[in-house]
Short mmCIF file of C-alpha atoms in Angstrom, two decimals:
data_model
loop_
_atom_site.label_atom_id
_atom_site.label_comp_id
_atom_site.label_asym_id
_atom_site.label_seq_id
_atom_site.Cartn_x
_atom_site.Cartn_y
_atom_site.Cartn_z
CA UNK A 1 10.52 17.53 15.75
CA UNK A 2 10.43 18.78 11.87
CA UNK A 3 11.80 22.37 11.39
CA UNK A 4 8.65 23.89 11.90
CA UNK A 5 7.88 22.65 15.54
CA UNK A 6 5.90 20.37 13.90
CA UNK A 7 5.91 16.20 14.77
CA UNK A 8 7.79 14.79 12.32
CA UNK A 9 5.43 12.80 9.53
CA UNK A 10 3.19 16.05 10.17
CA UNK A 11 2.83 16.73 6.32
CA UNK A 12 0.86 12.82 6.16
CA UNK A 13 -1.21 13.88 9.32
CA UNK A 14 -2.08 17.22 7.88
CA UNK A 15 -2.60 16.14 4.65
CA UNK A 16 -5.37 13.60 5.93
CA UNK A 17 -7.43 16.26 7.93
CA UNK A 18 -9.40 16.92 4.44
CA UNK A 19 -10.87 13.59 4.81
CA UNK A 20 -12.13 14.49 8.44
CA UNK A 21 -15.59 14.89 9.31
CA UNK A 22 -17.14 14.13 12.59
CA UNK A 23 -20.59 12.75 12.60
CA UNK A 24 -22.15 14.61 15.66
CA UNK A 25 -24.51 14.25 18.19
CA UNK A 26 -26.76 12.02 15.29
CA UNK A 27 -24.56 8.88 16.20
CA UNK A 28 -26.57 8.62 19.81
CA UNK A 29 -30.07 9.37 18.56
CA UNK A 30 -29.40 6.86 15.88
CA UNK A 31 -28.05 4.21 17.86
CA UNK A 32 -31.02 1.64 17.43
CA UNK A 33 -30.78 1.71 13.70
CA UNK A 34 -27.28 0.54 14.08
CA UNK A 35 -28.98 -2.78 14.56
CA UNK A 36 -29.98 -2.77 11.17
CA UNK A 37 -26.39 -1.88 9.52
CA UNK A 38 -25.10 -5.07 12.14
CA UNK A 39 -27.83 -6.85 10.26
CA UNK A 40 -26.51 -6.03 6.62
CA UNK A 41 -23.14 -7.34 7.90
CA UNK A 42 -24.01 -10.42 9.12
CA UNK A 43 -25.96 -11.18 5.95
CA UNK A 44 -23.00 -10.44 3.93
CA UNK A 45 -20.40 -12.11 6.05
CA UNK A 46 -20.70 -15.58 3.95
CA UNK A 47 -17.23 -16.65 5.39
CA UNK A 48 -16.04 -16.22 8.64
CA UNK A 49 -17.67 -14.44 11.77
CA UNK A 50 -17.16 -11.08 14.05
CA UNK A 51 -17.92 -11.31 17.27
CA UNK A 52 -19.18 -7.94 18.43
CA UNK A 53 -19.23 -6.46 21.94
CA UNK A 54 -22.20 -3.47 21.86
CA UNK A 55 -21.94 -0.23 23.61
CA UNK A 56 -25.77 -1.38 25.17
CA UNK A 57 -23.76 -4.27 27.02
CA UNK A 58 -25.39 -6.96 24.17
CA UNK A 59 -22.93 -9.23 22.21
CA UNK A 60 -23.85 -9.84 18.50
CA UNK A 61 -21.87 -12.81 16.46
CA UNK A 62 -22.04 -11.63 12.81
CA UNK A 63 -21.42 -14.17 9.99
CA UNK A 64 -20.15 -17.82 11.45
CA UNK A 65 -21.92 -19.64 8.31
CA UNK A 66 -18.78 -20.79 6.58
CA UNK A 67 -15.24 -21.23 7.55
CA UNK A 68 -12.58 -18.16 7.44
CA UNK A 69 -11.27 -15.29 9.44
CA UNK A 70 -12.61 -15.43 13.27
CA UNK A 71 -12.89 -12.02 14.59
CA UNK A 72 -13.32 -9.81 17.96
CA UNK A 73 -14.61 -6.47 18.13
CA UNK A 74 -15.44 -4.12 21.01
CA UNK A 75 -17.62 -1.28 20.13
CA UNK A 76 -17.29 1.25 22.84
CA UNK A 77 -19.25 4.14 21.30
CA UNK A 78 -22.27 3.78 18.65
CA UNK A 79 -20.25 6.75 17.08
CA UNK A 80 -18.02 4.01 15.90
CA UNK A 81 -20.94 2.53 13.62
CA UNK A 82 -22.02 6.04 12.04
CA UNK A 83 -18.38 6.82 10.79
CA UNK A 84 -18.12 2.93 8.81
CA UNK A 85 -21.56 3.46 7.81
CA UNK A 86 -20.64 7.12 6.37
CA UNK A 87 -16.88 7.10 5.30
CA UNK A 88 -16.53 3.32 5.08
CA UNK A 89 -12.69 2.45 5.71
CA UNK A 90 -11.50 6.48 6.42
CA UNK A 91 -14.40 6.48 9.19
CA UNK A 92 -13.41 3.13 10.44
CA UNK A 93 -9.76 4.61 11.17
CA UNK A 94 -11.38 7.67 12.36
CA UNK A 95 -13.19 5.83 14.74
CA UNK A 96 -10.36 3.73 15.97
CA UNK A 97 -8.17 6.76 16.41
CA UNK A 98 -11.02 8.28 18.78
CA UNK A 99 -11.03 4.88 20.62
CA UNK A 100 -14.60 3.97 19.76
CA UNK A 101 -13.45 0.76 19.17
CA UNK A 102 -10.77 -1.81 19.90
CA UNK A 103 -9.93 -5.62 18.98
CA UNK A 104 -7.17 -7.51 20.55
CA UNK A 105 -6.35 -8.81 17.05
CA UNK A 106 -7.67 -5.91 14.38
CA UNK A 107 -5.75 -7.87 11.59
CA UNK A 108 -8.25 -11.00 11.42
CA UNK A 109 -10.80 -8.28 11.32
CA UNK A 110 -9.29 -6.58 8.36
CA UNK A 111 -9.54 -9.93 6.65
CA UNK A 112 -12.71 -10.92 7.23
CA UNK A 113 -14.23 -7.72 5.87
CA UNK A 114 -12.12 -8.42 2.51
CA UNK A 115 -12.77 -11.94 2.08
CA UNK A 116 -16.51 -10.70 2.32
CA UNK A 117 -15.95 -7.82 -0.34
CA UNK A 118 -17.94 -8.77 -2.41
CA UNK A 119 -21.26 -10.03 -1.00
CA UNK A 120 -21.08 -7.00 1.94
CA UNK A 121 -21.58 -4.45 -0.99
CA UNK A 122 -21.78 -1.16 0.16
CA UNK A 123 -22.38 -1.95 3.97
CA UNK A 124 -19.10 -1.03 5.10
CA UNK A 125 -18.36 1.77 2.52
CA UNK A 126 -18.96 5.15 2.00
CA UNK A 127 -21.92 7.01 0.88
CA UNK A 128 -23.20 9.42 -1.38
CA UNK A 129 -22.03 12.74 -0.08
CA UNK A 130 -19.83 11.57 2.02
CA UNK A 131 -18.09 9.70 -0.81
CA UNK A 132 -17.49 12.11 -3.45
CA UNK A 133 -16.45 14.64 -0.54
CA UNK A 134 -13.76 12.00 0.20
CA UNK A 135 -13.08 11.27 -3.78
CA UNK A 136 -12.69 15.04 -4.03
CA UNK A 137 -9.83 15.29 -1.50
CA UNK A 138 -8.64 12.63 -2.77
CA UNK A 139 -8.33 14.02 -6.42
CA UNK A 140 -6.77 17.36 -5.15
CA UNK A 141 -3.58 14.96 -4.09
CA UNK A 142 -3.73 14.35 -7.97
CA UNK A 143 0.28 13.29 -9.30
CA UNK A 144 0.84 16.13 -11.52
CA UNK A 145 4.78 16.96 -11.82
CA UNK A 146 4.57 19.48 -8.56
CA UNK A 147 2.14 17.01 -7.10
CA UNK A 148 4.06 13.82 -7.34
CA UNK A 149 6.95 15.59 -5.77
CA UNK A 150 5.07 16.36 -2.94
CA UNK A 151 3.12 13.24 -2.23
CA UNK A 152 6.09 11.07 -2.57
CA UNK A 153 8.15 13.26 0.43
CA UNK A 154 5.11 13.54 2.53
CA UNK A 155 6.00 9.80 2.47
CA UNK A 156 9.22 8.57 2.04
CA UNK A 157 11.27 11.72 2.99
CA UNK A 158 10.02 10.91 6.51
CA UNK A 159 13.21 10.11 7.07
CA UNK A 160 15.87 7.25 6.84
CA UNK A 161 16.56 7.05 10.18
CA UNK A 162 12.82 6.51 10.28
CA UNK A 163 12.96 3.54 7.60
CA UNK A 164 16.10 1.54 8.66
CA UNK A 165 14.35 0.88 12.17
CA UNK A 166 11.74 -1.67 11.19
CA UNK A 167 12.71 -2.53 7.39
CA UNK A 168 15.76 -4.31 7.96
CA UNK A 169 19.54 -4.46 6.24
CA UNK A 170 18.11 -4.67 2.49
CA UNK A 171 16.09 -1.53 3.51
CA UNK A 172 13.67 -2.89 0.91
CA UNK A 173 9.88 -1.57 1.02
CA UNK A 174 8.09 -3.83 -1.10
CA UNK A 175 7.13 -7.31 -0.44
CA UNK A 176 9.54 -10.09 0.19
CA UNK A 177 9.49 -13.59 -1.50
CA UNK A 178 9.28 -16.84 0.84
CA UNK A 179 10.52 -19.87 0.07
CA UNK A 180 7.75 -21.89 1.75
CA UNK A 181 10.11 -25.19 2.32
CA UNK A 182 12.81 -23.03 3.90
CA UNK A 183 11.72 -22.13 7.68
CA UNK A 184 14.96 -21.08 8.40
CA UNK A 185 14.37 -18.13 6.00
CA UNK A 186 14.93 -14.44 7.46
CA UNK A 187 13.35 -11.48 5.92
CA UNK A 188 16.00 -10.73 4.70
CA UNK A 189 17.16 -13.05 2.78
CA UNK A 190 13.33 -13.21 1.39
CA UNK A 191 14.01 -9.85 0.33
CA UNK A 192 16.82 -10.78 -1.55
CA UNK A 193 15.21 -13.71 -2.98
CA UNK A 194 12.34 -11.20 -4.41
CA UNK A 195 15.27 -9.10 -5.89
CA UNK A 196 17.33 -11.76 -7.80
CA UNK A 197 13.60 -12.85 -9.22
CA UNK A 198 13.11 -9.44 -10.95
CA UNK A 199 17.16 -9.30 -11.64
CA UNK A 200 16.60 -12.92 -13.55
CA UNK A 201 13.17 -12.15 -14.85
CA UNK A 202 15.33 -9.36 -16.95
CA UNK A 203 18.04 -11.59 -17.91
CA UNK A 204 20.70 -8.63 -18.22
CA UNK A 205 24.20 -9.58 -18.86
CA UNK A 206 28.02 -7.88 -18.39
CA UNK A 207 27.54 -4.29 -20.23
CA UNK A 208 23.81 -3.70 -20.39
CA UNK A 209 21.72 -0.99 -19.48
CA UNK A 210 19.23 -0.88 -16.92
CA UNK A 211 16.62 1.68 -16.23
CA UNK A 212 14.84 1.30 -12.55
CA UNK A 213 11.84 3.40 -12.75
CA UNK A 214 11.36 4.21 -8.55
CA UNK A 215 14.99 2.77 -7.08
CA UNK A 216 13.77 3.34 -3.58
CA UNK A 217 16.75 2.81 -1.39
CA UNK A 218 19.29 1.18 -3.99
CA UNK A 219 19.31 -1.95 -3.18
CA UNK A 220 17.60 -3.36 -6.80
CA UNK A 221 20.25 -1.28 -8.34
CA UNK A 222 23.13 -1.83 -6.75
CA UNK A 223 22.65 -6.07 -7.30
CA UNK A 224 22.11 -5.51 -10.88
CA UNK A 225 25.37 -3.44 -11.02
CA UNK A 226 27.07 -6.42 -8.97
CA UNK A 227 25.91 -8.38 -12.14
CA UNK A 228 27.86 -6.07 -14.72
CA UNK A 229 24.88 -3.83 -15.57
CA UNK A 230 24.91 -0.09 -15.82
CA UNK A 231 22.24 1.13 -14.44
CA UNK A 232 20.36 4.38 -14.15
CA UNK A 233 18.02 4.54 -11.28
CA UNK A 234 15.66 7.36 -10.58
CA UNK A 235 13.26 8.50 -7.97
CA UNK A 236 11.75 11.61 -6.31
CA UNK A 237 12.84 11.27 -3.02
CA UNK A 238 15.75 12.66 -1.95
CA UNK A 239 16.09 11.39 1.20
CA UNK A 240 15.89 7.90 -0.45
CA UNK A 241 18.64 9.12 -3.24
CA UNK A 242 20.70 10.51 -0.86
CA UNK A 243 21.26 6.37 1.28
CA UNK A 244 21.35 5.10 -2.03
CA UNK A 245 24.20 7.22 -3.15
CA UNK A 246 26.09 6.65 -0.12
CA UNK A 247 26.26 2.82 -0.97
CA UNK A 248 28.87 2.92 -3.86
CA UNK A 249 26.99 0.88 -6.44
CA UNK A 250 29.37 0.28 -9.50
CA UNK A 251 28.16 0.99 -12.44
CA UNK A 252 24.87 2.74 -11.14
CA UNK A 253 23.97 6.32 -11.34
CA UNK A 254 20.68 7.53 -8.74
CA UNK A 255 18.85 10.34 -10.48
CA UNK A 256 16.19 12.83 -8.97
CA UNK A 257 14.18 12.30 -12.39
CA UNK A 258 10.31 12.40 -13.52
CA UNK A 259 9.86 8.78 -15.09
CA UNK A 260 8.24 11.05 -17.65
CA UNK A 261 11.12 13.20 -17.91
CA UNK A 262 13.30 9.74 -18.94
CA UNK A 263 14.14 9.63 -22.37
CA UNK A 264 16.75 6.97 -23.19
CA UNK A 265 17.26 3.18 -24.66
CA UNK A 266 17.99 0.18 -21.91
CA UNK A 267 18.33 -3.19 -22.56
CA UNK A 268 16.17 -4.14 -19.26
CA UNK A 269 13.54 -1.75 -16.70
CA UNK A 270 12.83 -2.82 -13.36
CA UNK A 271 9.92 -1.09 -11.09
CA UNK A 272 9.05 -2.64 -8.31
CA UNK A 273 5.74 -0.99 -6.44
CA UNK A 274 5.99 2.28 -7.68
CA UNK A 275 3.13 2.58 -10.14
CA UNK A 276 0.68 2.32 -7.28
CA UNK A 277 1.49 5.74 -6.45
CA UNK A 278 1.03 6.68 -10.03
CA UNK A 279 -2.87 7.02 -9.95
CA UNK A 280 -5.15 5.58 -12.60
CA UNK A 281 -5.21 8.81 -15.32
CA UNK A 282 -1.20 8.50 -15.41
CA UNK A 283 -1.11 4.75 -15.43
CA UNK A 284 -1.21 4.99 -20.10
CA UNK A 285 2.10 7.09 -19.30
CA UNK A 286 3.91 5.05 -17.32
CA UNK A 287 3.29 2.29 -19.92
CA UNK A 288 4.32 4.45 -22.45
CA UNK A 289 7.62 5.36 -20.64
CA UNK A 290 8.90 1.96 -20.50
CA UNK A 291 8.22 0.88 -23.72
CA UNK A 292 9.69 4.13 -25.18
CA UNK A 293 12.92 3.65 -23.36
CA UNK A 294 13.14 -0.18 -23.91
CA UNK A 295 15.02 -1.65 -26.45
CA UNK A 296 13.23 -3.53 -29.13
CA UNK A 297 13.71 -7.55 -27.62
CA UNK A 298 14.33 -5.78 -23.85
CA UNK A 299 12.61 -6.78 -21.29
CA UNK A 300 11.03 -4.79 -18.29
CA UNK A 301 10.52 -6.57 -15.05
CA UNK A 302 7.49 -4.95 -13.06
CA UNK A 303 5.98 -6.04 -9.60
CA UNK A 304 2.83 -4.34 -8.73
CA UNK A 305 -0.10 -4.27 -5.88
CA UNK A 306 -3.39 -5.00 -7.44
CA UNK A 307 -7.28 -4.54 -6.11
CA UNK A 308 -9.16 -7.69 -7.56
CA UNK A 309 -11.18 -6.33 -10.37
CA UNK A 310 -14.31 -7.19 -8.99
CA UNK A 311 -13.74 -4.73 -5.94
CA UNK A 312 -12.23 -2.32 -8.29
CA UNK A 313 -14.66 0.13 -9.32
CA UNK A 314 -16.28 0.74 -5.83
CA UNK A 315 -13.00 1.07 -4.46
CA UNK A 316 -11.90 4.14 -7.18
CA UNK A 317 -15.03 5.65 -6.98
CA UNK A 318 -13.95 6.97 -3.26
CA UNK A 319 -10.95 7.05 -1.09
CA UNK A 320 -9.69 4.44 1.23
CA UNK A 321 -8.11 4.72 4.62
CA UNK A 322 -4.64 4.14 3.12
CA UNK A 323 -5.25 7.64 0.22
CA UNK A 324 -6.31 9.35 3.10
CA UNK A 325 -4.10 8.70 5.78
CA UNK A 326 -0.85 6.43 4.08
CA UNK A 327 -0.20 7.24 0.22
CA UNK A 328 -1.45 10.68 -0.91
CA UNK A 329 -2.47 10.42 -4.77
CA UNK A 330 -2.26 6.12 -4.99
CA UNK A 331 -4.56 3.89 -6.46
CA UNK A 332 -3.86 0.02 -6.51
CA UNK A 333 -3.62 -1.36 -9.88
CA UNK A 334 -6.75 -3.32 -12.01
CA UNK A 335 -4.25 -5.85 -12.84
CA UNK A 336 -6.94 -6.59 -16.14
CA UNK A 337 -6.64 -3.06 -17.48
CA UNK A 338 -2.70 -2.73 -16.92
CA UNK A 339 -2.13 -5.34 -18.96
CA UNK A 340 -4.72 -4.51 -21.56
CA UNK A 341 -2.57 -1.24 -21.77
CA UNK A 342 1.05 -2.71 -21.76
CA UNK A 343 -0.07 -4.55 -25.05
CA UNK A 344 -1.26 -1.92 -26.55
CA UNK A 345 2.34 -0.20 -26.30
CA UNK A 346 3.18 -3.25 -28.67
CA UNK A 347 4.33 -4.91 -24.76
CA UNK A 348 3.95 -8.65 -24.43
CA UNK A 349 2.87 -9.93 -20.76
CA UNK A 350 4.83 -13.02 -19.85
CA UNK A 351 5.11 -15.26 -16.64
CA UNK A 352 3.01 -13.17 -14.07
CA UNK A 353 3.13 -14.56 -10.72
CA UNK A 354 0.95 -13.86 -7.58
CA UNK A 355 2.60 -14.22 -4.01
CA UNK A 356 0.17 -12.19 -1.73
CA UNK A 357 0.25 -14.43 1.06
CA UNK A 358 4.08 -13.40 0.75
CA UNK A 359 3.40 -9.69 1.22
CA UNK A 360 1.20 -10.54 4.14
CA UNK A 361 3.94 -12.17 5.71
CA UNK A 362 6.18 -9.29 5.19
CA UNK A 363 4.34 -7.08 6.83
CA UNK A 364 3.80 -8.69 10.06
CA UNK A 365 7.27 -9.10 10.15
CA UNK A 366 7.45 -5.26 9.14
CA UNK A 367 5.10 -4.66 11.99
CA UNK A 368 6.38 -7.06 14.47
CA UNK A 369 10.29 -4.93 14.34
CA UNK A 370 7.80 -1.30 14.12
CA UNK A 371 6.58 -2.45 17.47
CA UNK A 372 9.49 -3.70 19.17
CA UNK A 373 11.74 -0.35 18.39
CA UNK A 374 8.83 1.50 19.52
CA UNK A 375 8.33 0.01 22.56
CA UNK A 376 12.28 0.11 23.42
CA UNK A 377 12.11 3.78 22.81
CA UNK A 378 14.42 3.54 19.91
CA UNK A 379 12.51 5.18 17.30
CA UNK A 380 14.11 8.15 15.80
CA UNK A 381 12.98 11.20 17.65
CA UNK A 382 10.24 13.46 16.49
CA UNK A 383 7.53 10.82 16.18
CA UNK A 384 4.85 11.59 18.37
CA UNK A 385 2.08 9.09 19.56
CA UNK A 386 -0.76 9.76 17.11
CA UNK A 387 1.99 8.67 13.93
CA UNK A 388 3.12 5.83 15.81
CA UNK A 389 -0.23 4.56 16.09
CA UNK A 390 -1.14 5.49 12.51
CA UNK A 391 1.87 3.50 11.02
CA UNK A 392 0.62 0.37 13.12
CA UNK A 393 -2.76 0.38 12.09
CA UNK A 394 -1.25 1.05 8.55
CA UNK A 395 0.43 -2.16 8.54
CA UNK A 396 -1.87 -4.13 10.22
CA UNK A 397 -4.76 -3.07 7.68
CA UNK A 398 -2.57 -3.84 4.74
CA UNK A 399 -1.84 -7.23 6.74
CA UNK A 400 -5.76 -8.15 6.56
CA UNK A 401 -6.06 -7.09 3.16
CA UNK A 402 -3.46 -9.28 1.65
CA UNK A 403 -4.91 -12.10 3.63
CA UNK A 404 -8.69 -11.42 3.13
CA UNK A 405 -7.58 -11.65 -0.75
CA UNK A 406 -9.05 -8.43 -1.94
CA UNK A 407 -5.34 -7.15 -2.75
CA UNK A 408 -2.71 -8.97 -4.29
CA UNK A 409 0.76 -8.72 -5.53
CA UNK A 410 2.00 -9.71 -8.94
CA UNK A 411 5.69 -9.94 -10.66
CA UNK A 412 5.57 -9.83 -14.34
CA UNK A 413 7.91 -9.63 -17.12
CA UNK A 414 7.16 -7.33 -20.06
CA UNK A 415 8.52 -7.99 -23.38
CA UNK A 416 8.97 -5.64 -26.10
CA UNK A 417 8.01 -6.58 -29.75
CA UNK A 418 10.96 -6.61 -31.92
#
């Protein structure tokens, strides 16, 4: 338990109660006009199928006209159909928290709603009221200085104890790099593969400076300090700086810092994921920050979660399970307009690379050691059932996402004009 009483990871749970709304009694006097919605579906499902198991005892197979994800899906309450129909992914959580539905794979389901983005429209997303109620909570997690602070311990300060369970040695939370021809490949040494990419992508050398804008656990830093840099890392969290401090990195200094606050001049910048927590209004000041403290000729080595562009603006206009419930105050990244606003901070965009297959991978694997330490009872204590759950279906719905293709994840090297 938290010092309050409360279960630990209560400040995400709390947070997401804003987002709540139950749908009522209308849910059963609507029921036959969930027909229609199934209908929508199945004319937008242009790849893969769902097959659906009605609360009326009927069994409806959605899609099936071209090959992709195969899905099951049991819908044990009509309820389950008013809350997607309303508050789109949120309600879909909602629904599966309140056991109005169940799959005995949810991930291919995931995947076959993002592969059909696009051509499902607004089917599956919410509506009008119920959309700018959720884009409204969603704005009041805004990452303001006192905001930022806050969102990012809601969720990384739940705890290290918490984190070193399922991420494994490198305690590295962003995705991992695959080397397809290597089966023999662990996750961690993935992870480390993904971390000597953004080390070489900066090409630092004995005595420079490195910046790493959101250092996480340390691990980024402390390799680029085994490489002769001296580095400056900086994050908000302090359970986060306090393991990385621990580690005796060389040459590298953690700092609790505001990446606005950072005012220097470094020969190289590494962020890896952290500007998805940024939201979209503070995305021009990020890419002011690093070319402001980059060296004319320095390079800055990003890797960042995307929403393909074509999903974008439907997907900002509301809130998504994973503002709601996951990441107070993020917003995946239009890859289009980040780099339209790197170049003009006089930035050059070189040698981006897409792996999102690889982040899919990562977190099964994520997911696979969440569910084994849960199951042997050797979570940390304080983690009651309803978190556990919620962190499952968190990873599992990033899972489908990555492989439906809607989301992606890029490494990119950023080149200041000399």
């Amino acid at each position: 338990m938290g010092v309050t009483g409360q279960p630990r990871g209560g400040d995400l749970l709390a947070a997401s109660q804003r987002f709540e709304k139950q749908p009522g009694f209308l849910s059963r006097l609507l029921a036959p006009g969930f027909h229609k919605l199934i209908d929508r579906m199945d004319a937008g499902l242009e790849k893969g199928s769902v097959l659906g198991r009605l609360p009326d005892g009927s069994t409806r197979l959605i899609g099936g006209r071209g090959p992709g994800f195969e899905a099951e899906v049991a819908i044990h309450n009509w309820r389950a159909l008013m809350r997607v129909a309303t508050g789109g992914s949120v309600g879909w959580y909602q629904a599966w928290e309140a056991g109005e539905w169940s799959s005995p794979d949810p991930v291919p389901l995931f995947a076959v709603f993002m592969q059909n983005a696009e051509t499902l429209g607004d089917a599956a997303r919410a509506k009008r009221g119920w959309k700018r109620a959720l884009r409204a909570a969603h704005d009041r997690q805004r990452n303001t200085r006192a905001g930022a602070a806050k969102n990012i311990a809601a969720h990384y300060d739940l705890g290290n104890d918490f984190y070193a369970t399922w991420l494994g040695e490198t305690m590295t939370y962003s995705s991992a790099l695959f080397d397809d021809g290597n089966p023999q490949q662990t996750l961690n040494m993935a992870q480390r593969e993904k971390i000597g990419a953004i080390i070489d992508r900066m090409e630092i050398s004995q005595g420079d400076s490195v910046l790493e804008i959101g250092c996480g656990w340390g691990t980024l830093a402390c390799a680029a300090a085994d490489r002769g840099a001296n580095v400056d890392a900086i994050s908000l969290s302090d359970e986060q700086l306090a393991w990385a401090r621990r580690q005796g990195c060389g040459n590298a200094r953690f700092l609790k810092q505001d990446y606005r606050d950072t005012h220097g001049q470094y020969d190289a910048i590494a962020s890896v994921e952290m500007v998805e927590a940024l939201g979209r209004e503070y995305w021009p000041t990020f890419m002011d920050c690093v070319a402001r403290n980059l060296k004319p000729g320095g390079r800055a080595a990003i890797q960042f979660i995307s929403m393909k562009d074509a999903l974008f603006d439907a997907y900002a206009a509301s809130a998504d399970f994973i503002q709601a419930y996951v990441f107070p105050g993020g917003l995946l990244i239009r890859a289009s307009e980040f780099r339209r606003l790197a170049e003009a901070c006089g930035l050059q965009w070189r040698d981006e690379e897409r792996f999102g297959l690889h982040y899919a991978e990562t977190l099964r694997l994520w997911r696979e050691k969440f569910d084994r330490v849960a199951a042997d009872g050797l979570l940390p204590p304080g983690f009651d059932d309803r978190f556990k759950a919620l962190w499952r279906y968190y990873l599992m719905y990033c899972e489908g996402g990555f492989r439906g293709g809607g989301i992606d994840v890029h490494q990119v090297t950023l080149v200041k004009e000399i």
